[in-house]
Amino acid sequence: MKVLVTGGLGFIGSHTCVELLEANYEVVIVDNLSNSTIDVIDKIKAITNKTVSFYELDVCDEVELEKVFQKERPEAIIHFAAYKAVGESVEKPILYYENNLISTLKLCKMMQKYHVTKFVFSSSATVYGSPATLPIKEDFPLFTTNPYGTTKLMIEKILKDFVSSQKDISVIILRYFNPIGAHPSGLLGENPKGIPNNLMPYILKVADKELERLHIFGNDYDTKDGTGVRDYIHVVDLAKGHLCALEKTKKEPGIFYYNLGTGCGYSVLDLVKTFERVNGIKIPYQIDHRRPGDVASCYADSTKAYQELGWKAELGIEEMCKDAYHFLLESKR
Ligand code: UFG
């Protein structure tokens, strides 16, 4: 089966392409390189010993996108391409709404025109806002606190209406918790441009001595050590979840929602201490004020994904920390 992967050179997209190729799918990548680099194609090929088709284009560009559909005739789509920085989305909401919504609308149009019936969408736990109880289940109330999150929620609603209007389309919404880690080969990982917003990329810059110390945003939360608690999930486990989702699209039309997390909450200090221990390296840090918009704790109930997709996370926080550091070391060679 041929799968079109938008944003296939990004962090989660590239790991998913590896899993797809290893499961003998044909892969067509569309990426505009806005937060990725072209050399990722060679890395994917080196890991899998297989080739991919690649088109450098913006998914919002309908004319160019249609050429890809005409030529490649994909049978399924996994849609990762999106802007994803929470802070930037507050400063540039229109850019976020335009990019994230239009790209998805164009893909829906192409699905209708070229009879593509299988679609997997990259959503986020951000659609649960600040949940009243934990762990988070898929039927919890949906609420967003920033434009990035609102784009994800709006797209979920658009896809629901789309599915209602078509009898044979199957859409799987995957709500990710906090993806970290890297491919065990050390060839693929997360390497954001500029100063990172997220915790693990920031820790890596401190490990690399590019940044002097980590700033921990608050130690006065109602958590075991006062620092924020999140459900970190290894990116390889997350990538595998997309293959299980694709299998589901082959079985049943409709729209289905799944949390992809481990179900375990770890604090910022847990992550820092584990990183230090497994990699034998010190991460200097200081405690700062809370970051506006952060919640104290967030972790998933992923039972539904296990029951209906047969998926569950296999890798723990130690592998996440080891693989992330291994990627940093390999990228220096
Ligand atoms: N943190 C720090 N210092 C940093 C960065 C983060 O202390 O330099 C803390 C945060 O306060 C939080 C934890 O580390 O407690 C994780 O923060 P991240 O920025 O790595 O991740 P978030 O949970 O804030 O956000 C992630 C994704 C978003 C998504 C959200 C939804 O990055 O895209 O999960 O759950 F919307």
GROMACS .gro file of C-alpha atoms and ligand atoms in nm:
model
  369
    1MET     CA    1   0.000   0.000   0.000
    2LYS     CA    2   0.123   0.349  -0.087
    3VAL     CA    3   0.107   0.607   0.194
    4LEU     CA    4   0.147   0.983   0.155
    5VAL     CA    5   0.323   1.125   0.461
    6THR     CA    6   0.303   1.502   0.498
    7GLY     CA    7   0.578   1.645   0.719
    8GLY     CA    8   0.757   1.314   0.673
    9LEU     CA    9   1.101   1.464   0.737
   10GLY     CA   10   1.006   1.604   1.078
   11PHE     CA   11   1.064   1.444   1.417
   12ILE     CA   12   0.763   1.214   1.440
   13GLY     CA   13   0.713   1.193   1.062
   14SER     CA   14   1.061   1.059   0.991
   15HIS     CA   15   1.033   0.788   1.258
   16THR     CA   16   0.696   0.690   1.118
   17CYS     CA   17   0.841   0.665   0.764
   18VAL     CA   18   1.103   0.421   0.897
   19GLU     CA   19   0.835   0.202   1.056
   20LEU     CA   20   0.622   0.215   0.739
   21LEU     CA   21   0.913   0.112   0.517
   22GLU     CA   22   1.011  -0.168   0.756
   23ALA     CA   23   0.652  -0.295   0.731
   24ASN     CA   24   0.679  -0.286   0.349
   25TYR     CA   25   0.458   0.013   0.280
   26GLU     CA   26   0.551   0.238  -0.011
   27VAL     CA   27   0.620   0.589   0.119
   28VAL     CA   28   0.571   0.925  -0.051
   29ILE     CA   29   0.694   1.219   0.156
   30VAL     CA   30   0.574   1.576   0.114
   31ASP     CA   31   0.760   1.833   0.327
   32ASN     CA   32   0.842   2.202   0.283
   33LEU     CA   33   1.154   2.179   0.505
   34SER     CA   34   1.024   2.458   0.731
   35ASN     CA   35   1.132   2.265   1.041
   36SER     CA   36   1.335   1.979   0.892
   37THR     CA   37   1.634   1.916   0.668
   38ILE     CA   38   1.676   1.730   0.342
   39ASP     CA   39   1.946   1.497   0.479
   40VAL     CA   40   1.677   1.314   0.677
   41ILE     CA   41   1.589   1.131   0.354
   42ASP     CA   42   1.936   0.973   0.346
   43LYS     CA   43   1.906   0.878   0.712
   44ILE     CA   44   1.573   0.706   0.649
   45LYS     CA   45   1.728   0.520   0.355
   46ALA     CA   46   2.035   0.424   0.561
   47ILE     CA   47   1.822   0.275   0.840
   48THR     CA   48   1.579   0.086   0.618
   49ASN     CA   49   1.779   0.019   0.303
   50LYS     CA   50   1.471   0.129   0.110
   51THR     CA   51   1.384   0.432  -0.098
   52VAL     CA   52   1.109   0.690  -0.068
   53SER     CA   53   0.962   0.941  -0.313
   54PHE     CA   54   1.007   1.298  -0.197
   55TYR     CA   55   0.836   1.624  -0.298
   56GLU     CA   56   0.949   1.953  -0.150
   57LEU     CA   57   0.627   2.146  -0.131
   58ASP     CA   58   0.382   2.318   0.096
   59VAL     CA   59   0.066   2.116   0.151
   60CYS     CA   60  -0.132   2.442   0.129
   61ASP     CA   61  -0.023   2.475  -0.236
   62GLU     CA   62  -0.316   2.300  -0.400
   63VAL     CA   63  -0.176   2.305  -0.754
   64GLU     CA   64   0.150   2.136  -0.656
   65LEU     CA   65  -0.023   1.902  -0.413
   66GLU     CA   66  -0.261   1.783  -0.682
   67LYS     CA   67   0.034   1.694  -0.907
   68VAL     CA   68   0.156   1.458  -0.635
   69PHE     CA   69  -0.186   1.293  -0.608
   70GLN     CA   70  -0.208   1.259  -0.988
   71LYS     CA   71   0.134   1.103  -1.014
   72GLU     CA   72   0.150   0.891  -0.700
   73ARG     CA   73  -0.214   0.791  -0.637
   74PRO     CA   74  -0.166   0.725  -0.264
   75GLU     CA   75  -0.416   0.500  -0.090
   76ALA     CA   76  -0.369   0.647   0.256
   77ILE     CA   77  -0.248   0.972   0.414
   78ILE     CA   78  -0.071   1.038   0.742
   79HIS     CA   79  -0.081   1.412   0.804
   80PHE     CA   80   0.197   1.551   1.026
   81ALA     CA   81   0.280   1.878   0.848
   82ALA     CA   82   0.189   2.164   1.082
   83TYR     CA   83   0.327   2.449   1.288
   84LYS     CA   84   0.355   2.335   1.647
   85ALA     CA   85   0.509   2.597   1.878
   86VAL     CA   86   0.262   2.702   2.145
   87GLY     CA   87   0.427   3.041   2.223
   88GLU     CA   88   0.468   3.135   1.858
   89SER     CA   89   0.103   3.051   1.794
   90VAL     CA   90   0.001   3.314   2.051
   91GLU     CA   91   0.211   3.575   1.869
   92LYS     CA   92   0.114   3.468   1.515
   93PRO     CA   93  -0.233   3.314   1.538
   94ILE     CA   94  -0.331   3.384   1.178
   95LEU     CA   95  -0.021   3.213   1.046
   96TYR     CA   96  -0.109   2.906   1.256
   97TYR     CA   97  -0.476   2.899   1.155
   98GLU     CA   98  -0.389   2.952   0.790
   99ASN     CA   99  -0.117   2.689   0.771
  100ASN     CA  100  -0.266   2.416   0.988
  101LEU     CA  101  -0.627   2.446   0.869
  102ILE     CA  102  -0.570   2.513   0.498
  103SER     CA  103  -0.325   2.224   0.461
  104THR     CA  104  -0.581   1.984   0.608
  105LEU     CA  105  -0.864   2.122   0.395
  106LYS     CA  106  -0.655   2.078   0.080
  107LEU     CA  107  -0.586   1.717   0.175
  108CYS     CA  108  -0.959   1.653   0.231
  109LYS     CA  109  -1.031   1.795  -0.114
  110MET     CA  110  -0.771   1.567  -0.269
  111MET     CA  111  -0.913   1.269  -0.082
  112GLN     CA  112  -1.252   1.334  -0.239
  113LYS     CA  113  -1.112   1.391  -0.585
  114TYR     CA  114  -0.873   1.096  -0.587
  115HIS     CA  115  -1.085   0.858  -0.377
  116VAL     CA  116  -0.846   0.825  -0.086
  117THR     CA  117  -1.038   0.677   0.205
  118LYS     CA  118  -0.776   0.635   0.478
  119PHE     CA  119  -0.646   0.926   0.686
  120VAL     CA  120  -0.444   0.942   1.008
  121PHE     CA  121  -0.422   1.278   1.181
  122SER     CA  122  -0.156   1.401   1.418
  123SER     CA  123  -0.343   1.565   1.705
  124SER     CA  124  -0.230   1.644   2.056
  125ALA     CA  125  -0.319   1.607   2.422
  126THR     CA  126  -0.337   1.985   2.413
  127VAL     CA  127  -0.705   1.944   2.307
  128TYR     CA  128  -0.787   1.844   2.668
  129GLY     CA  129  -0.673   2.183   2.809
  130SER     CA  130  -0.649   2.155   3.189
  131PRO     CA  131  -0.837   1.833   3.266
  132ALA     CA  132  -1.030   1.812   3.593
  133THR     CA  133  -0.909   1.456   3.663
  134LEU     CA  134  -0.629   1.221   3.556
  135PRO     CA  135  -0.549   1.001   3.370
  136ILE     CA  136  -0.703   1.154   3.058
  137LYS     CA  137  -0.952   0.947   2.857
  138GLU     CA  138  -1.063   1.018   2.501
  139ASP     CA  139  -1.415   1.121   2.607
  140PHE     CA  140  -1.295   1.399   2.840
  141PRO     CA  141  -1.421   1.752   2.761
  142LEU     CA  142  -1.221   1.931   2.493
  143PHE     CA  143  -1.084   2.276   2.558
  144THR     CA  144  -0.784   2.471   2.436
  145THR     CA  145  -0.567   2.743   2.583
  146ASN     CA  146  -0.370   2.867   2.281
  147PRO     CA  147  -0.411   2.905   1.901
  148TYR     CA  148  -0.191   2.602   1.827
  149GLY     CA  149  -0.419   2.383   2.035
  150THR     CA  150  -0.725   2.542   1.879
  151THR     CA  151  -0.598   2.453   1.529
  152LYS     CA  152  -0.579   2.087   1.638
  153LEU     CA  153  -0.929   2.096   1.786
  154MET     CA  154  -1.075   2.276   1.485
  155ILE     CA  155  -0.919   2.021   1.251
  156GLU     CA  156  -1.065   1.737   1.457
  157LYS     CA  157  -1.409   1.898   1.412
  158ILE     CA  158  -1.358   1.952   1.039
  159LEU     CA  159  -1.260   1.587   0.998
  160LYS     CA  160  -1.569   1.477   1.191
  161ASP     CA  161  -1.795   1.670   0.953
  162PHE     CA  162  -1.598   1.539   0.657
  163VAL     CA  163  -1.642   1.178   0.768
  164SER     CA  164  -2.015   1.233   0.827
  165SER     CA  165  -2.055   1.351   0.469
  166GLN     CA  166  -1.874   1.053   0.312
  167LYS     CA  167  -1.978   0.693   0.353
  168ASP     CA  168  -1.648   0.512   0.307
  169ILE     CA  169  -1.385   0.733   0.473
  170SER     CA  170  -1.191   0.620   0.779
  171VAL     CA  171  -1.014   0.883   0.990
  172ILE     CA  172  -0.802   0.809   1.295
  173ILE     CA  173  -0.722   1.097   1.529
  174LEU     CA  174  -0.411   1.031   1.736
  175ARG     CA  175  -0.371   1.255   2.040
  176TYR     CA  176  -0.004   1.248   2.134
  177PHE     CA  177   0.127   1.315   2.481
  178ASN     CA  178   0.496   1.424   2.507
  179PRO     CA  179   0.710   1.255   2.239
  180ILE     CA  180   1.084   1.245   2.315
  181GLY     CA  181   1.372   1.006   2.248
  182ALA     CA  182   1.522   0.925   1.910
  183HIS     CA  183   1.581   0.636   1.674
  184PRO     CA  184   1.819   0.381   1.837
  185SER     CA  185   2.049   0.410   1.532
  186GLY     CA  186   2.126   0.767   1.641
  187LEU     CA  187   2.047   0.887   1.289
  188LEU     CA  188   1.705   1.042   1.351
  189GLY     CA  189   1.594   1.264   1.637
  190GLU     CA  190   1.465   1.605   1.730
  191ASN     CA  191   1.682   1.899   1.643
  192PRO     CA  192   1.469   2.214   1.650
  193LYS     CA  193   1.592   2.534   1.491
  194GLY     CA  194   1.676   2.809   1.748
  195ILE     CA  195   1.628   2.794   2.125
  196PRO     CA  196   1.404   2.495   2.206
  197ASN     CA  197   1.065   2.538   2.372
  198ASN     CA  198   1.036   2.180   2.485
  199LEU     CA  199   1.211   2.011   2.771
  200MET     CA  200   1.415   1.731   2.609
  201PRO     CA  201   1.557   1.941   2.322
  202TYR     CA  202   1.656   2.200   2.583
  203ILE     CA  203   1.826   1.936   2.800
  204LEU     CA  204   2.020   1.821   2.493
  205LYS     CA  205   2.147   2.174   2.427
  206VAL     CA  206   2.264   2.194   2.789
  207ALA     CA  207   2.427   1.848   2.760
  208ASP     CA  208   2.603   1.979   2.450
  209LYS     CA  209   2.710   2.295   2.641
  210GLU     CA  210   2.541   2.510   2.380
  211LEU     CA  211   2.319   2.644   2.659
  212GLU     CA  212   2.456   2.694   3.007
  213ARG     CA  213   2.173   2.556   3.217
  214LEU     CA  214   1.818   2.433   3.208
  215HIS     CA  215   1.548   2.664   3.343
  216ILE     CA  216   1.287   2.459   3.527
  217PHE     CA  217   0.956   2.638   3.506
  218GLY     CA  218   0.826   2.621   3.862
  219ASN     CA  219   0.879   2.388   4.159
  220ASP     CA  220   0.564   2.483   4.346
  221TYR     CA  221   0.309   2.271   4.159
  222ASP     CA  222   0.097   2.021   4.345
  223THR     CA  223   0.312   1.727   4.229
  224LYS     CA  224   0.553   1.490   4.405
  225ASP     CA  225   0.852   1.726   4.380
  226GLY     CA  226   0.676   2.048   4.277
  227THR     CA  227   0.783   2.034   3.910
  228GLY     CA  228   0.544   1.970   3.619
  229VAL     CA  229   0.444   1.610   3.544
  230ARG     CA  230   0.403   1.482   3.188
  231ASP     CA  231   0.350   1.157   3.000
  232TYR     CA  232   0.672   1.122   2.798
  233ILE     CA  233   0.651   0.871   2.516
  234HIS     CA  234   0.935   0.731   2.305
  235VAL     CA  235   0.904   0.854   1.947
  236VAL     CA  236   0.955   0.499   1.811
  237ASP     CA  237   0.655   0.376   2.013
  238LEU     CA  238   0.457   0.672   1.885
  239ALA     CA  239   0.559   0.598   1.525
  240LYS     CA  240   0.442   0.239   1.566
  241GLY     CA  241   0.104   0.369   1.681
  242HIS     CA  242   0.055   0.515   1.331
  243LEU     CA  243   0.091   0.171   1.174
  244CYS     CA  244  -0.172   0.032   1.410
  245ALA     CA  245  -0.394   0.327   1.316
  246LEU     CA  246  -0.345   0.253   0.945
  247GLU     CA  247  -0.453  -0.106   1.006
  248LYS     CA  248  -0.769   0.025   1.168
  249THR     CA  249  -0.851   0.244   0.865
  250LYS     CA  250  -0.851  -0.072   0.652
  251LYS     CA  251  -1.121  -0.230   0.867
  252GLU     CA  252  -1.390   0.028   0.928
  253PRO     CA  253  -1.517   0.364   0.801
  254GLY     CA  254  -1.584   0.637   1.058
  255ILE     CA  255  -1.379   0.860   1.286
  256PHE     CA  256  -1.192   0.721   1.586
  257TYR     CA  257  -0.991   0.894   1.859
  258TYR     CA  258  -0.696   0.752   2.054
  259ASN     CA  259  -0.459   0.879   2.322
  260LEU     CA  260  -0.100   0.776   2.259
  261GLY     CA  261   0.092   0.793   2.584
  262THR     CA  262   0.250   0.552   2.831
  263GLY     CA  263   0.008   0.625   3.115
  264CYS     CA  264   0.304   0.714   3.342
  265GLY     CA  265   0.365   1.065   3.466
  266TYR     CA  266   0.722   1.185   3.525
  267SER     CA  267   0.824   1.520   3.670
  268VAL     CA  268   1.080   1.754   3.514
  269LEU     CA  269   1.323   1.655   3.788
  270ASP     CA  270   1.258   1.283   3.723
  271LEU     CA  271   1.352   1.336   3.360
  272VAL     CA  272   1.663   1.541   3.441
  273LYS     CA  273   1.786   1.292   3.703
  274THR     CA  274   1.724   0.994   3.475
  275PHE     CA  275   1.904   1.167   3.189
  276GLU     CA  276   2.202   1.235   3.416
  277ARG     CA  277   2.213   0.880   3.552
  278VAL     CA  278   2.181   0.682   3.228
  279ASN     CA  279   2.416   0.906   3.031
  280GLY     CA  280   2.671   0.983   3.307
  281ILE     CA  281   2.647   1.356   3.248
  282LYS     CA  282   2.549   1.655   3.462
  283ILE     CA  283   2.265   1.887   3.361
  284PRO     CA  284   2.298   2.215   3.552
  285TYR     CA  285   1.962   2.376   3.621
  286GLN     CA  286   1.794   2.660   3.804
  287ILE     CA  287   1.437   2.696   3.919
  288ASP     CA  288   1.245   2.977   3.750
  289HIS     CA  289   0.888   3.103   3.760
  290ARG     CA  290   0.608   2.892   3.619
  291ARG     CA  291   0.559   2.918   3.243
  292PRO     CA  292   0.221   3.078   3.165
  293GLY     CA  293  -0.030   2.823   3.034
  294ASP     CA  294   0.143   2.514   3.180
  295VAL     CA  295  -0.065   2.264   3.376
  296ALA     CA  296   0.069   2.083   3.683
  297SER     CA  297   0.014   1.728   3.557
  298CYS     CA  298  -0.093   1.559   3.236
  299TYR     CA  299  -0.090   1.188   3.156
  300ALA     CA  300  -0.290   0.952   2.944
  301ASP     CA  301  -0.518   0.659   2.982
  302SER     CA  302  -0.425   0.471   2.664
  303THR     CA  303  -0.643   0.167   2.732
  304LYS     CA  304  -0.860   0.240   2.430
  305ALA     CA  305  -0.560   0.233   2.194
  306TYR     CA  306  -0.462  -0.104   2.341
  307GLN     CA  307  -0.810  -0.251   2.318
  308GLU     CA  308  -0.899  -0.124   1.970
  309LEU     CA  309  -0.562  -0.084   1.796
  310GLY     CA  310  -0.359  -0.343   1.984
  311TRP     CA  311  -0.102  -0.073   2.057
  312LYS     CA  312   0.084   0.004   2.372
  313ALA     CA  313   0.409   0.184   2.454
  314GLU     CA  314   0.696  -0.056   2.515
  315LEU     CA  315   0.990   0.173   2.587
  316GLY     CA  316   1.057   0.345   2.918
  317ILE     CA  317   1.200   0.676   3.027
  318GLU     CA  318   1.554   0.536   3.045
  319GLU     CA  319   1.551   0.438   2.676
  320MET     CA  320   1.405   0.777   2.591
  321CYS     CA  321   1.692   0.954   2.769
  322LYS     CA  322   1.962   0.721   2.631
  323ASP     CA  323   1.841   0.739   2.273
  324ALA     CA  324   1.803   1.116   2.281
  325TYR     CA  325   2.163   1.158   2.401
  326HIS     CA  326   2.292   0.898   2.155
  327PHE     CA  327   2.132   1.101   1.874
  328LEU     CA  328   2.310   1.415   1.999
  329LEU     CA  329   2.647   1.235   2.005
  330GLU     CA  330   2.594   1.083   1.660
  331SER     CA  331   2.492   1.417   1.511
  332LYS     CA  332   2.830   1.561   1.624
  333ARG     CA  333   3.031   1.298   1.437
  334UFG     N1  334   0.988   2.269   3.101
  334UFG     C1  335   1.086   2.329   3.177
  334UFG     N2  336   1.186   2.395   3.112
  334UFG     C2  337   1.193   2.404   2.975
  334UFG     C3  338   1.092   2.343   2.899
  334UFG     C4  339   0.990   2.277   2.965
  334UFG     O1  340   1.083   2.323   3.299
  334UFG     O2  341   1.287   2.467   2.924
  334UFG     C5  342   0.882   2.194   3.169
  334UFG     C6  343   0.741   2.245   3.145
  334UFG     O3  344   0.707   2.346   3.238
  334UFG     C7  345   0.659   2.118   3.159
  334UFG     C8  346   0.752   2.009   3.107
  334UFG     O4  347   0.881   2.063   3.115
  334UFG     O5  348   0.631   2.093   3.294
  334UFG     C9  349   0.725   1.969   2.962
  334UFG     O6  350   0.726   2.085   2.881
  334UFG     P1  351   0.733   2.075   2.721
  334UFG     O7  352   0.742   2.216   2.670
  334UFG     O8  353   0.840   1.980   2.680
  334UFG     O9  354   0.594   2.008   2.683
  334UFG     P2  355   0.444   2.057   2.714
  334UFG    O10  356   0.383   1.951   2.797
  334UFG    O11  357   0.439   2.194   2.763
  334UFG    O12  358   0.384   2.061   2.566
  334UFG    C10  359   0.372   1.944   2.490
  334UFG    C11  360   0.386   1.978   2.341
  334UFG    C12  361   0.274   2.067   2.295
  334UFG    C13  362   0.143   2.007   2.332
  334UFG    C14  363   0.137   1.971   2.478
  334UFG    C15  364   0.008   1.899   2.503
  334UFG    O13  365   0.507   2.045   2.319
  334UFG    O14  366   0.279   2.078   2.156
  334UFG    O15  367   0.248   1.887   2.513
  334UFG    O16  368   0.008   1.812   2.603
  334UFG     F1  369   0.045   2.094   2.305
   0.00000   0.00000   0.00000
